[in-house]
Structure formats: structure tokens, C-alpha cells
CSV table of C-alpha atoms and ligand atoms in Angstrom, one decimal:
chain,number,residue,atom,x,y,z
A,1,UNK,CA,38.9,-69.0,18.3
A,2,UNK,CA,40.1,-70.1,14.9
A,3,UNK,CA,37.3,-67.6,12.2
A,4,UNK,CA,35.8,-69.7,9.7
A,5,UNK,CA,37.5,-68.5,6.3
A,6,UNK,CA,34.6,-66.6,3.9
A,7,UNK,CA,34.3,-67.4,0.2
A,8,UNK,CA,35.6,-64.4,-1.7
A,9,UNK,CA,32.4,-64.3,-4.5
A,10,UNK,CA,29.9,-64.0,-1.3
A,11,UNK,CA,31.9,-61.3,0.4
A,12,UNK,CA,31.5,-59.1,-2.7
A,13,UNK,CA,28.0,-59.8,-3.6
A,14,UNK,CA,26.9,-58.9,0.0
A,15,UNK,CA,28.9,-56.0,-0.3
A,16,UNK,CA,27.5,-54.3,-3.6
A,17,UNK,CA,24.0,-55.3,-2.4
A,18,UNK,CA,25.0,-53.2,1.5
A,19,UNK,CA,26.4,-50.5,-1.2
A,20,UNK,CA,23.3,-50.1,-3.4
A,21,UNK,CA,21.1,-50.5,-0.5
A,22,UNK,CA,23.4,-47.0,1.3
A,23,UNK,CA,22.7,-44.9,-2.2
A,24,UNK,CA,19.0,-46.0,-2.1
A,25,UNK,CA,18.8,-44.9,1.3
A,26,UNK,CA,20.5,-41.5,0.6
A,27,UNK,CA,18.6,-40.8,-2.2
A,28,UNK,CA,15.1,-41.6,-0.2
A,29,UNK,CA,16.6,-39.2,3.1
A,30,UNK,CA,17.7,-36.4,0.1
A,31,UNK,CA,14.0,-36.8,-1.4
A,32,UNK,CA,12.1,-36.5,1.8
A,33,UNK,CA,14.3,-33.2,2.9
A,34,UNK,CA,13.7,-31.4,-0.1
A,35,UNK,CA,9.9,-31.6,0.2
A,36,UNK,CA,10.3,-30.0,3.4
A,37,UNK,CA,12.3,-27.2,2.6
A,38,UNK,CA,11.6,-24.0,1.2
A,39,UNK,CA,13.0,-23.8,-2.3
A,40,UNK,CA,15.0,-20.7,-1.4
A,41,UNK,CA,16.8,-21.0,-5.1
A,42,UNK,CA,14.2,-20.3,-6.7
A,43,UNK,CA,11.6,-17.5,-5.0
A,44,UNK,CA,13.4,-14.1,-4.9
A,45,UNK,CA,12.3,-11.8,-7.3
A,46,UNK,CA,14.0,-12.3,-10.8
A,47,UNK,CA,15.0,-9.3,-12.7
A,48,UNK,CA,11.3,-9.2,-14.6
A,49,UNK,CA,9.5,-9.2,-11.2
A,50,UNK,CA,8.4,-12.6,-11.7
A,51,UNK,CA,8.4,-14.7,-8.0
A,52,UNK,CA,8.1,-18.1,-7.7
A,53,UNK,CA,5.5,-19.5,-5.0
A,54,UNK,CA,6.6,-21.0,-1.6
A,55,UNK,CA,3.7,-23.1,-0.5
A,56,UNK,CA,2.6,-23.0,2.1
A,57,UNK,CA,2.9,-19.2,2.7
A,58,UNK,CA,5.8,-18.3,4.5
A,59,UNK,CA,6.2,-17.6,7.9
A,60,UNK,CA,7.4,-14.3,9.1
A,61,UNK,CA,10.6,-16.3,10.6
A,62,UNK,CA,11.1,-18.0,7.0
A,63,UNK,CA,11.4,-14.5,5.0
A,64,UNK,CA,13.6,-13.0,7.8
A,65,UNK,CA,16.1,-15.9,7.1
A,66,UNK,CA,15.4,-15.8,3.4
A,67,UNK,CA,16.5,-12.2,3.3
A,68,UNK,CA,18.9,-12.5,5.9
A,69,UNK,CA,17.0,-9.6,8.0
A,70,UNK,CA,17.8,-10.1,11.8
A,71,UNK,CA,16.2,-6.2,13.0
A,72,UNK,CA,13.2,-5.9,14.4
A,73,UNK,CA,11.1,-3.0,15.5
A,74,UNK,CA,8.3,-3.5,17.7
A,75,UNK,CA,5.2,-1.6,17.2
A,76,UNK,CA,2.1,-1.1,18.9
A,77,UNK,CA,-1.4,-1.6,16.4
A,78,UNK,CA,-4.4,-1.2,17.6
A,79,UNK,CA,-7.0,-3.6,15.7
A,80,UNK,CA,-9.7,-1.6,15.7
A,81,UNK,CA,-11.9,-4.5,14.4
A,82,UNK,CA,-11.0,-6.2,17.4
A,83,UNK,CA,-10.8,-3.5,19.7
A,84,UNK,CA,-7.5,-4.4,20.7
A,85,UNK,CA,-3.8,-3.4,21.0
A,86,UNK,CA,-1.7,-6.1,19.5
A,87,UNK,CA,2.6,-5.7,20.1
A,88,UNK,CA,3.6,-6.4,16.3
A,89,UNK,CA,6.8,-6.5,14.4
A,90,UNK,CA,7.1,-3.7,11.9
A,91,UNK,CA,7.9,-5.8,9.1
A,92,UNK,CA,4.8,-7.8,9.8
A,93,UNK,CA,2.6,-4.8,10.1
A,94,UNK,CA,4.0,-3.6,6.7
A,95,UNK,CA,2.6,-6.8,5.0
A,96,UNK,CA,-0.9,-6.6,7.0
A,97,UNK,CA,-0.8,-2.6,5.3
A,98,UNK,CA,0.4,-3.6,1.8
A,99,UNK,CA,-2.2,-6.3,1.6
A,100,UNK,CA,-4.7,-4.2,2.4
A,101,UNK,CA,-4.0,-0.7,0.8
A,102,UNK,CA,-3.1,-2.5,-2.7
A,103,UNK,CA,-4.6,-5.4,-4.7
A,104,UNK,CA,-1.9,-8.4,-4.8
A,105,UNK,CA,-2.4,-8.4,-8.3
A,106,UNK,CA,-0.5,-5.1,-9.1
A,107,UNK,CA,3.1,-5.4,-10.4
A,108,UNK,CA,5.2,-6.5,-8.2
A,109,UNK,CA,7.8,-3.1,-8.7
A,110,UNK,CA,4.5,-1.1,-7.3
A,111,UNK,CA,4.2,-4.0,-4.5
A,112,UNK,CA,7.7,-2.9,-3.4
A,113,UNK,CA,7.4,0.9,-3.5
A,114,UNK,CA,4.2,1.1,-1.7
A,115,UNK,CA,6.2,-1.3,0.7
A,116,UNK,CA,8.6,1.0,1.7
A,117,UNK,CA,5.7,4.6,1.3
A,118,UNK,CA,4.0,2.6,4.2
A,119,UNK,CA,6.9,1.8,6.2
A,120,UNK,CA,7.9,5.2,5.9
A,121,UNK,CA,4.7,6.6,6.6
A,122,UNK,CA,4.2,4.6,10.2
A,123,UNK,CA,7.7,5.4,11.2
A,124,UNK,CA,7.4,9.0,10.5
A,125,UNK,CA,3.6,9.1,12.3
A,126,UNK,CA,5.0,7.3,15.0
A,127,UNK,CA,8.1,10.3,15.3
A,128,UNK,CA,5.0,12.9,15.6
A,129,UNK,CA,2.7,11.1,18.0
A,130,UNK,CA,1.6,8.0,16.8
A,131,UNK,CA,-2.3,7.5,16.1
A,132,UNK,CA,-4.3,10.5,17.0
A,133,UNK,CA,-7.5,8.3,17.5
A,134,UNK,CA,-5.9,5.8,20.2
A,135,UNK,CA,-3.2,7.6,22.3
A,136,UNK,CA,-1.7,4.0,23.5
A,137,UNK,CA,-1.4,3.2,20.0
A,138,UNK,CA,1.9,3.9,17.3
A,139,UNK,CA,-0.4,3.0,14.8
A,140,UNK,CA,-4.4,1.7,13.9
A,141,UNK,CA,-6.0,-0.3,11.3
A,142,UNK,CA,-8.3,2.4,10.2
A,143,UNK,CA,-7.9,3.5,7.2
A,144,UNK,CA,-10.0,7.0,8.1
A,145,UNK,CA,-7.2,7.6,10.7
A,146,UNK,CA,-4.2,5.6,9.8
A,147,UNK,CA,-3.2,2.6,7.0
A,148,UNK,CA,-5.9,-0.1,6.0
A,149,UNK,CA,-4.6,-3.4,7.2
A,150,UNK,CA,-5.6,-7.3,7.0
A,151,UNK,CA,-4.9,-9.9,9.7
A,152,UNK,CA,-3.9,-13.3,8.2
A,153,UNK,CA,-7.6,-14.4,8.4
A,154,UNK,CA,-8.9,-11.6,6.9
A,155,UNK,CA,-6.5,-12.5,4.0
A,156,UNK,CA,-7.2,-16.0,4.0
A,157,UNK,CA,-11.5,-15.0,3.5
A,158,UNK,CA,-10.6,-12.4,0.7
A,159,UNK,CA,-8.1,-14.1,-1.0
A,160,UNK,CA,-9.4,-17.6,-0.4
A,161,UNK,CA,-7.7,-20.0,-3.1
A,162,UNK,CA,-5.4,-17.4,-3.1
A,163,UNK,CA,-3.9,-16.6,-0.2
A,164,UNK,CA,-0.8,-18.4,-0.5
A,165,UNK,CA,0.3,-17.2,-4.1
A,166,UNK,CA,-1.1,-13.2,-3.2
A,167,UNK,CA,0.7,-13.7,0.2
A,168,UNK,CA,4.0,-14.5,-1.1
A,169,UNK,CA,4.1,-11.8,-3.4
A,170,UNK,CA,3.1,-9.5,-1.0
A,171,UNK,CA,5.5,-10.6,1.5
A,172,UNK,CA,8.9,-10.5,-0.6
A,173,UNK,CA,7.7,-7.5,-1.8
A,174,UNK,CA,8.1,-6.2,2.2
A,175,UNK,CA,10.7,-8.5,3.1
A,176,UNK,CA,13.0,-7.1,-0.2
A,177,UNK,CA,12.8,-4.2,0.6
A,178,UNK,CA,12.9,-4.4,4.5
A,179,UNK,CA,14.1,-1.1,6.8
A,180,UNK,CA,14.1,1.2,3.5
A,181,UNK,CA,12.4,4.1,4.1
A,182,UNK,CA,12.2,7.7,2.4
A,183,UNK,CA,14.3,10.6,3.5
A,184,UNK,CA,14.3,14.6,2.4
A,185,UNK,CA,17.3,16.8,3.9
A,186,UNK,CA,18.3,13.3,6.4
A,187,UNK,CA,14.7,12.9,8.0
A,188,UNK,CA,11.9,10.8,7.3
A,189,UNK,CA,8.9,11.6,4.9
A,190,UNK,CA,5.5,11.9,5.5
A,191,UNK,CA,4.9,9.7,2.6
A,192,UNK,CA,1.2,10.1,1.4
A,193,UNK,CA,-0.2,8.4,-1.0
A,194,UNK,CA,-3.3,7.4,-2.6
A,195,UNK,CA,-5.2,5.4,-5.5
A,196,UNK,CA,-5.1,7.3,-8.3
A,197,UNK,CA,-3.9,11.0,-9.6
A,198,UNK,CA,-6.3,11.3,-12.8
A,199,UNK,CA,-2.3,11.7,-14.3
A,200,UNK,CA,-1.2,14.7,-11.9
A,201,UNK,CA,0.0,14.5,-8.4
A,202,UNK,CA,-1.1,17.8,-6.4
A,203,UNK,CA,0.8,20.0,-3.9
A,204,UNK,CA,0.9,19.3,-0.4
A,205,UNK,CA,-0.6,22.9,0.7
A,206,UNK,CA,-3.4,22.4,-1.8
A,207,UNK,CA,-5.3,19.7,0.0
A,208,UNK,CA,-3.1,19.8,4.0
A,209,UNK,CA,-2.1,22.7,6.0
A,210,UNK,CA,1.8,22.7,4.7
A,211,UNK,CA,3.5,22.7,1.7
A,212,UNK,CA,6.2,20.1,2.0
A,213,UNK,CA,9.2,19.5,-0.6
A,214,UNK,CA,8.5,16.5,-1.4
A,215,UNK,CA,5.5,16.6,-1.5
A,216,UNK,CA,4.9,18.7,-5.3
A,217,UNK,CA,2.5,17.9,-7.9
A,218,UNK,CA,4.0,15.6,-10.6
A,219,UNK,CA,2.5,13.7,-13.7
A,220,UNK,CA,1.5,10.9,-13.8
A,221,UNK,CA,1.1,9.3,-17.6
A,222,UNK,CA,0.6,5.7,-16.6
A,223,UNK,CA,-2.0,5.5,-14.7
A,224,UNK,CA,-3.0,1.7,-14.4
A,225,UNK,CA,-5.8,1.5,-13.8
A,226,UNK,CA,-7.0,5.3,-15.0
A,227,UNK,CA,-10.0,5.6,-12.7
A,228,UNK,CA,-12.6,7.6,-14.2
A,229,UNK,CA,-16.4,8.1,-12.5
A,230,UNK,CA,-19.4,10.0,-13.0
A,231,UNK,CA,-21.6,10.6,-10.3
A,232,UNK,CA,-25.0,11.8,-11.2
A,233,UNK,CA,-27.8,13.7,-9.4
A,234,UNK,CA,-31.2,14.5,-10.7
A,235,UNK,CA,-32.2,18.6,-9.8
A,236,UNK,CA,-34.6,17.3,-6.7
A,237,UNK,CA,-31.7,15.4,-4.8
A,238,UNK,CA,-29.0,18.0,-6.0
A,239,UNK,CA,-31.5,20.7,-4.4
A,240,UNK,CA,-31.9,18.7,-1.9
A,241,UNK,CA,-28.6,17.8,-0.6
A,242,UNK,CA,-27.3,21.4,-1.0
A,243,UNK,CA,-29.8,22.7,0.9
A,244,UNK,CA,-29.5,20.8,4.1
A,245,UNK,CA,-25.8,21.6,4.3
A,246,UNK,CA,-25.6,24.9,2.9
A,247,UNK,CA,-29.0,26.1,3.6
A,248,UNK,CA,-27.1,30.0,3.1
A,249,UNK,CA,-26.5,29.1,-0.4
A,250,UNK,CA,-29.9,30.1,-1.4
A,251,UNK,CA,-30.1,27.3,-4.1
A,252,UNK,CA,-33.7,26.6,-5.1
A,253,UNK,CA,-34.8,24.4,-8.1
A,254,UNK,CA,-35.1,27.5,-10.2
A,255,UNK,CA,-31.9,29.2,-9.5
A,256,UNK,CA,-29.6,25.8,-9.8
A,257,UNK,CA,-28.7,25.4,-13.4
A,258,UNK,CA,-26.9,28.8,-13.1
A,259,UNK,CA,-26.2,28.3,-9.2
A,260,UNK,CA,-23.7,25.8,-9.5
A,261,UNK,CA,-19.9,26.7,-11.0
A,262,UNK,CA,-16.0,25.7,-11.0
A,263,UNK,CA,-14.7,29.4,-9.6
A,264,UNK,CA,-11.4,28.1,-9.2
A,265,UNK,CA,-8.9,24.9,-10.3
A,266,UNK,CA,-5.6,24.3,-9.7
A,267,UNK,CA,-2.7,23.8,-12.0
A,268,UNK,CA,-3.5,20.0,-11.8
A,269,UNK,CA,-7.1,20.6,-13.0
A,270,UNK,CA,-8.6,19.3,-9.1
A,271,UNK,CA,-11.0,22.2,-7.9
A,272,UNK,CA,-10.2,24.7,-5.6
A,273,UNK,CA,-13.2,26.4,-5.1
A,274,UNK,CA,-16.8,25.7,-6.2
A,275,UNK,CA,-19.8,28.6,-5.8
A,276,UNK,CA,-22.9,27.4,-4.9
A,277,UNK,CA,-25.4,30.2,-5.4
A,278,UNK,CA,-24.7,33.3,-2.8
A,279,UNK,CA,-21.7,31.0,-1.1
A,280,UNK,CA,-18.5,29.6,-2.0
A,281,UNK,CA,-17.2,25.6,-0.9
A,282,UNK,CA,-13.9,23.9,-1.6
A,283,UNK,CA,-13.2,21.4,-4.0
A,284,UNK,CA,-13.0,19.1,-0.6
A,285,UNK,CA,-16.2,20.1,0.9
A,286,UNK,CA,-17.7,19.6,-2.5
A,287,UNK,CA,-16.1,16.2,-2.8
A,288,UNK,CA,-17.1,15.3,0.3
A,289,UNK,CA,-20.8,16.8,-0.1
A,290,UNK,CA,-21.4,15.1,-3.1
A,291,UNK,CA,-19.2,11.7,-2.7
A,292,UNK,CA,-17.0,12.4,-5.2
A,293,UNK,CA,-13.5,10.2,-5.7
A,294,UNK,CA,-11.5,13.0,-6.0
A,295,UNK,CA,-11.4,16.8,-6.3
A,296,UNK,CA,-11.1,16.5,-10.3
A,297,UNK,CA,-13.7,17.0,-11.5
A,298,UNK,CA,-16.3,18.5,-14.3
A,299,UNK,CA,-19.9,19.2,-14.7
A,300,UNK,CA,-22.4,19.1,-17.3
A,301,UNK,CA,-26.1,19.5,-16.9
A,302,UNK,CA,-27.9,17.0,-18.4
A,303,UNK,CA,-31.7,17.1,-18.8
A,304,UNK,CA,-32.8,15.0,-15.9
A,305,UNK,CA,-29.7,16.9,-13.5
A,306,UNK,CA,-26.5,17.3,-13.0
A,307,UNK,CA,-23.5,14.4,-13.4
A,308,UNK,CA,-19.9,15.0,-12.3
A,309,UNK,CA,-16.9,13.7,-14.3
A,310,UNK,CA,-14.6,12.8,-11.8
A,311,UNK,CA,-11.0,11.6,-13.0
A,312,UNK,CA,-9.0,10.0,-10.1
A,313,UNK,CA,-9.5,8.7,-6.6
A,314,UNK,CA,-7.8,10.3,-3.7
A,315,UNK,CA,-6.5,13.1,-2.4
A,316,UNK,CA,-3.6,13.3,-4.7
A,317,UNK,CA,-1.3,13.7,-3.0
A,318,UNK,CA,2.5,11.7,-2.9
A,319,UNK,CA,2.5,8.4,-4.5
A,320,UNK,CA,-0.2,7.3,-7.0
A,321,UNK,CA,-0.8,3.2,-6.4
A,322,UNK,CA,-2.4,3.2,-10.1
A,323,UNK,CA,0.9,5.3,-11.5
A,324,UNK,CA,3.3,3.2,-9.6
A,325,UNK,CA,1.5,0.0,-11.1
A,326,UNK,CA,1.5,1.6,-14.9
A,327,UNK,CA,5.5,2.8,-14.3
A,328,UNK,CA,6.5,-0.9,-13.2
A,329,UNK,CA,4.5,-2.3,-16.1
A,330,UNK,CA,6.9,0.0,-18.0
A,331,UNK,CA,10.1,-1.4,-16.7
A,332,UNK,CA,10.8,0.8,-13.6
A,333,UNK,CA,11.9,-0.2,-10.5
A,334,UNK,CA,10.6,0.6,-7.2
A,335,UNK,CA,13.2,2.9,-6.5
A,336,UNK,CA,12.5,4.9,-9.8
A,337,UNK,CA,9.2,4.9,-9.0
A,338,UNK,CA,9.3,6.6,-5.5
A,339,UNK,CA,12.2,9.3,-6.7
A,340,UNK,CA,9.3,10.0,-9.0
A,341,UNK,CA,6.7,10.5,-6.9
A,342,UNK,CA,8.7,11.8,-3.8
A,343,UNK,CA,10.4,14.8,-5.1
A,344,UNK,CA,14.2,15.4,-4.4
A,345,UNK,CA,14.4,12.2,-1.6
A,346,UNK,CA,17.1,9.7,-1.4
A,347,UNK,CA,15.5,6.0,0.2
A,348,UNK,CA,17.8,5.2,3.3
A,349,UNK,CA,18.1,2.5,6.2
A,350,UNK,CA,15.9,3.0,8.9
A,351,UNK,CA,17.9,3.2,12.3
A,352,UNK,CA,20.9,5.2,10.9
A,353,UNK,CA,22.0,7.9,12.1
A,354,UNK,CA,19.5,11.0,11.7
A,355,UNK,CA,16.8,9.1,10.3
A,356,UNK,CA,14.6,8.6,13.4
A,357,UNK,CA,14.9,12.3,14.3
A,358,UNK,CA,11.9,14.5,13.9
A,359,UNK,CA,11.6,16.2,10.8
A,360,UNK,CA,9.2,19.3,10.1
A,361,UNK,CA,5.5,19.4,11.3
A,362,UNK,CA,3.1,17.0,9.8
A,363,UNK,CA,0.4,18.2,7.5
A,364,UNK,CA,-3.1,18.8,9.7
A,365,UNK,CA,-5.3,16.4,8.7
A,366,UNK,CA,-8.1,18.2,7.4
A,367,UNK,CA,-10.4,15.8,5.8
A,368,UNK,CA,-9.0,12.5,6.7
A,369,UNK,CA,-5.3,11.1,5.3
A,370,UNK,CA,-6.9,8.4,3.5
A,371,UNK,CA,-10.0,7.8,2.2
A,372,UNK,CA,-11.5,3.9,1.7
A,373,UNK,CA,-10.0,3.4,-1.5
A,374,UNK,CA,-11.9,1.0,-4.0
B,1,ZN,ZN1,-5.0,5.8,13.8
């Protein structure tokens, strides 16, 4: 069949109007894709710690490809809020524990050290035992027995408009520093830490059982925020309260004023020993007698009672989460941060060779590991 010959000014307007309508097309498809994707360019870290937002909140899957992380450790958490053992990555957990043992709002240099002081502290507890509470269990959400933790919804009802910004941050915080953990002498640290030092660390042995190298008391000059409380008692309740625990004390409302005394302090200025009247309590059973933040502490009668100065909160022990936050304000990095609070480690890979082996005893929990931090 003979084709019917096409005029020449036709055939090229149809095609630049086919042409225009493929780049329209392309740029529509190009438009639609983008929305969709995460804008990987633009959310790691940037050398001032500043992060952009991915919204929504990432899923665990979109950090592990973000970071190019393809390890996993499975771990067993028992919820106790749920009363219920949960199978959970590691990495995961570490951003349930981060969320929950520091605010969001902290820098995000002190996001990533207390990252890698959890994750060190849950592998190391899981090398000697796991939780003590719940024998099934590596690990629980307590924070009287293990680390504080928050489930996604409990994230989403305290963060509320927030979630999505505070769990970005806290997230690439884990994810950036995924598998690090700290090491002393090839084996993993029992990395303690706590809120605040009052601006000195304290040694190991003065508040556990064993005096570890890493674990020595250091200053702390930037702690951000300093936390400083008094807690008062007028002389009835004082007399009151000693008396039903430490009935041999002898403490009466006319012997107190000169009944009560700082016998001994430690080097840091926490006290070691306190005398009440004919007996003799630690700075820890007087923390814990009269609620106290920390074991740093003053007193000073007043005329009503008596008020304690207490400077800190914590046991003082390893990190400080207020120092590390003041030190990244400064300009340090996360790395600086733990060398500083973690004396004489090196931060490793977890899974290499030696690192998973047990390392010396952990300390006896004597009053608790962590205490609810405010
Ligand atoms: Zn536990």
C-alpha cells in the first residue's frame, strides 16, 4: 500500500509538542520521587552538630541504610511496664535508652557519647549475666536495675509535636556511632554514668565494691546544666525521720543541732561518712535517708531546721550527662568527651576480636546503678 506523503511543517510541530510533552512528564515523575525520598544529602550530622530533619521519623531500616550499617545483634528487653520480654535489635534498644536517660535537647556531641556509654554498658552487663531482676532477660527498662528506656509511644506522648525532630536527633546520634563501644586493656567497660558530677567525677571504690581504672574521679568544669538543690527539714521531721531508721542514734530534739556532722569527705567533696549522734551512716545511707541528689553535700542549721546543699545528681560515677553536654557546647566531640570521662580507654568495634570476652568483675550494686534522674 502506496503511504500517503506527510507535510514536512506538521511532522515537526507534532514532534516538538511529543518532545515538550516527554520533558514535562520527566520533570512531574522527578518531582513526585523526591517527595518520597529521604533527603539523605542533607541529614548527617554537619561538622557543628547541626542535623537536618527527615520527616516523618525514620524507620530503623532507613538509618541502617543511611549509615550503611548491615550488623545486628539481637537482644532480649524485658519491658517491664508491659511485663513482657520483647526480642530487639541492639541498635534499636540504644535509641529507646538514649531517649530516655537524656533530654533530646542536649548537644548533639553528648547525644552521641552517651550513645555509645549505653551501648557499652548493655553489652558489658549482658558479658556478666544480663539483668539481675529478670533471669530470661539481657537487659530491662528499669532504670532502678538497668537503663531507663521509651517505646516509640511513649516518645510520641512525651515529645508530642516533637517526636519527629527529637527522634531524628536521637537516632543519628545512635546510628553514627553504631557498634562503638568502650574498651580498657582489650575488654569492654562497665560504663557508668550519671546526671550530674557537681564538677568532679568520683572513684569507682567510693560508691561500688571495686576500684576500676577507668573508672577515677575527674573534673568536670562544664557542667550544663550545674544542678544544685537544697533539701530542707524542720527539727520535728529531721527527729523524726532519724529516729525511725536509726533509732540507736540516740537523736532527740535537744541533742540534734550538735548530733548531726560531716566526719568524713572525699577528695571530690561527696561524704563519706556522716555521725548521727552515738552512730555513724554513709554518705549513701544519708543520701538515701534524707532524699538527697547526690552524696555532695553541706549543712547549715537554719532557725526553723536543718537544709542540705546538695551540688550534683547521681552517683558520680563515669560519665557526667550535664559535663558531656557543657564539653560539646565547647567544641568537643564525642570521642573527646568519653576519653575524658573514661580514663585511659580506647572506643573500639564491637564484635572484634577480644571485645566480647569477659573483662574483670562488675562493681556490686550496692544502692542501685542508676537512680531516676530528673
Ligand atoms: Zn534489669
Amino acid at each position: 500500500m502506496k503511504r500517503k506523503k506527510q507535510n514536512p511543517v506538521i511532522v515537526i510541530a507534532l514532534s516538538a509538542v511529543l518532545f515538550a510533552l516527554c520533558v514535562l512528564l520527566f520533570l512531574l515523575l522527578r518531582a513526585i520521587l523526591s517527595g518520597r525520598e529521604i533527603r539523605t544529602d542533607s541529614c548527617k550530622p554537619s561538622a557543628a552538630g547541626e542535623i537536618a530533619v527527615m520527616t516523618p521519623a525514620p524507620t530503623l531500616l532507613d538509618l541502617y541504610a543511611y549509615f550503611d550499617w548491615t550488623e545486628t545483634t539481637r537482644i532480649k528487653v524485658y519491658d517491664h511496664r508491659a511485663d513482657k520480654l520483647v526480642d530487639m535489635d541492639l541498635e534499636e534498644y540504644i535509641v529507646g535508652v538514649v531517649s530516655a536517660e537524656m533530654p533530646a535537647y542536649y548537644s548533639f556531641e553528648a547525644l552521641k557519647a552517651q550513645a555509645v556509654a549505653s551501648r557499652t554498658y548493655t553489652l558489658y552487663s549482658m558479658a556478666h549475666g544480663g539483668c539481675h531482676t529478670n533471669p530470661d532477660a539481657d537487659v530491662c527498662t528499669n532504670s532502678k536495675c538497668c537503663q531507663a528506656f521509651s517505646t516509640h509511644e511513649r516518645m510520641q506522648n512525651t515529645w508530642k509535636n516533637d517526636y519527629a525532630d527529637n527522634y531524628n536527633r536521637v537516632a543519628q546520634a545512635v546510628m553514627g556511632t553504631a557498634g562503638e563501644v568502650l574498651v580498657y586493656d582489650g575488654k569492654l567497660c562497665d560504663a557508668l554514668y550519671h546526671a550530674c558530677s557537681g564538677g568532679q567525677t568520683e572513684d569507682s571504690e567510693h560508691v561500688y565494691a571495686n576500684a576500676l581504672p577507668y573508672l577515677r574521679g575527674v573534673s568536670s568544669p562544664y557542667e550544663d546544666p550545674m544542678r544544685e538543690d537544697d533539701a530542707a527539714f524542720d527539727t520535728d521531721a529531721l527527729v523524726e525521720l532519724i529516729a525511725a531508721k536509726y533509732p540507736e542514734s540516740g537523736i532527740t530534739k535537744d541533742n540534734v543541732r550538735d548530733g548531726i556532722a560531716i566526719e568524713k569527705a572525699y577528695e571530690s567533696g561527696r561524704v563519706e561518712t556522716l555521725r548521727l549522734g552515738k552512730t555513724t551512716i554513709t554518705g549513701k545511707q544519708a543520701r538515701n535517708l534524707f532524699g538527697l541528689r547526690s552524696t555532695m553535700f553541706t549543712v547549715e542549721w537554719t532557725g526553723k531546721g536543718i537544709v542540705f546543699h546538695v551540688k550534683g545528681y547521681g552517683h558520680g560515677v563515669g560519665l557526667s550527662q550535664n559535663g558531656a553536654n557543657g564539653m560539646a557546647k565547647r567544641g568537643s566531640d564525642y570521642r573527646e568527651i568519653l576519653l575524658h570521662y573514661y580514663t585511659g580507654v580506647s572506643i573500639a568495634d564491637y564484635g572484634a576480636d577480644g571485645i566480647t570476652e569477659k573483662a574483670s568483675p562488675a562493681p556490686q550494686n550496692t544502692d542501685g546503678l542508676f537512680v531516676p534522674e530528673g
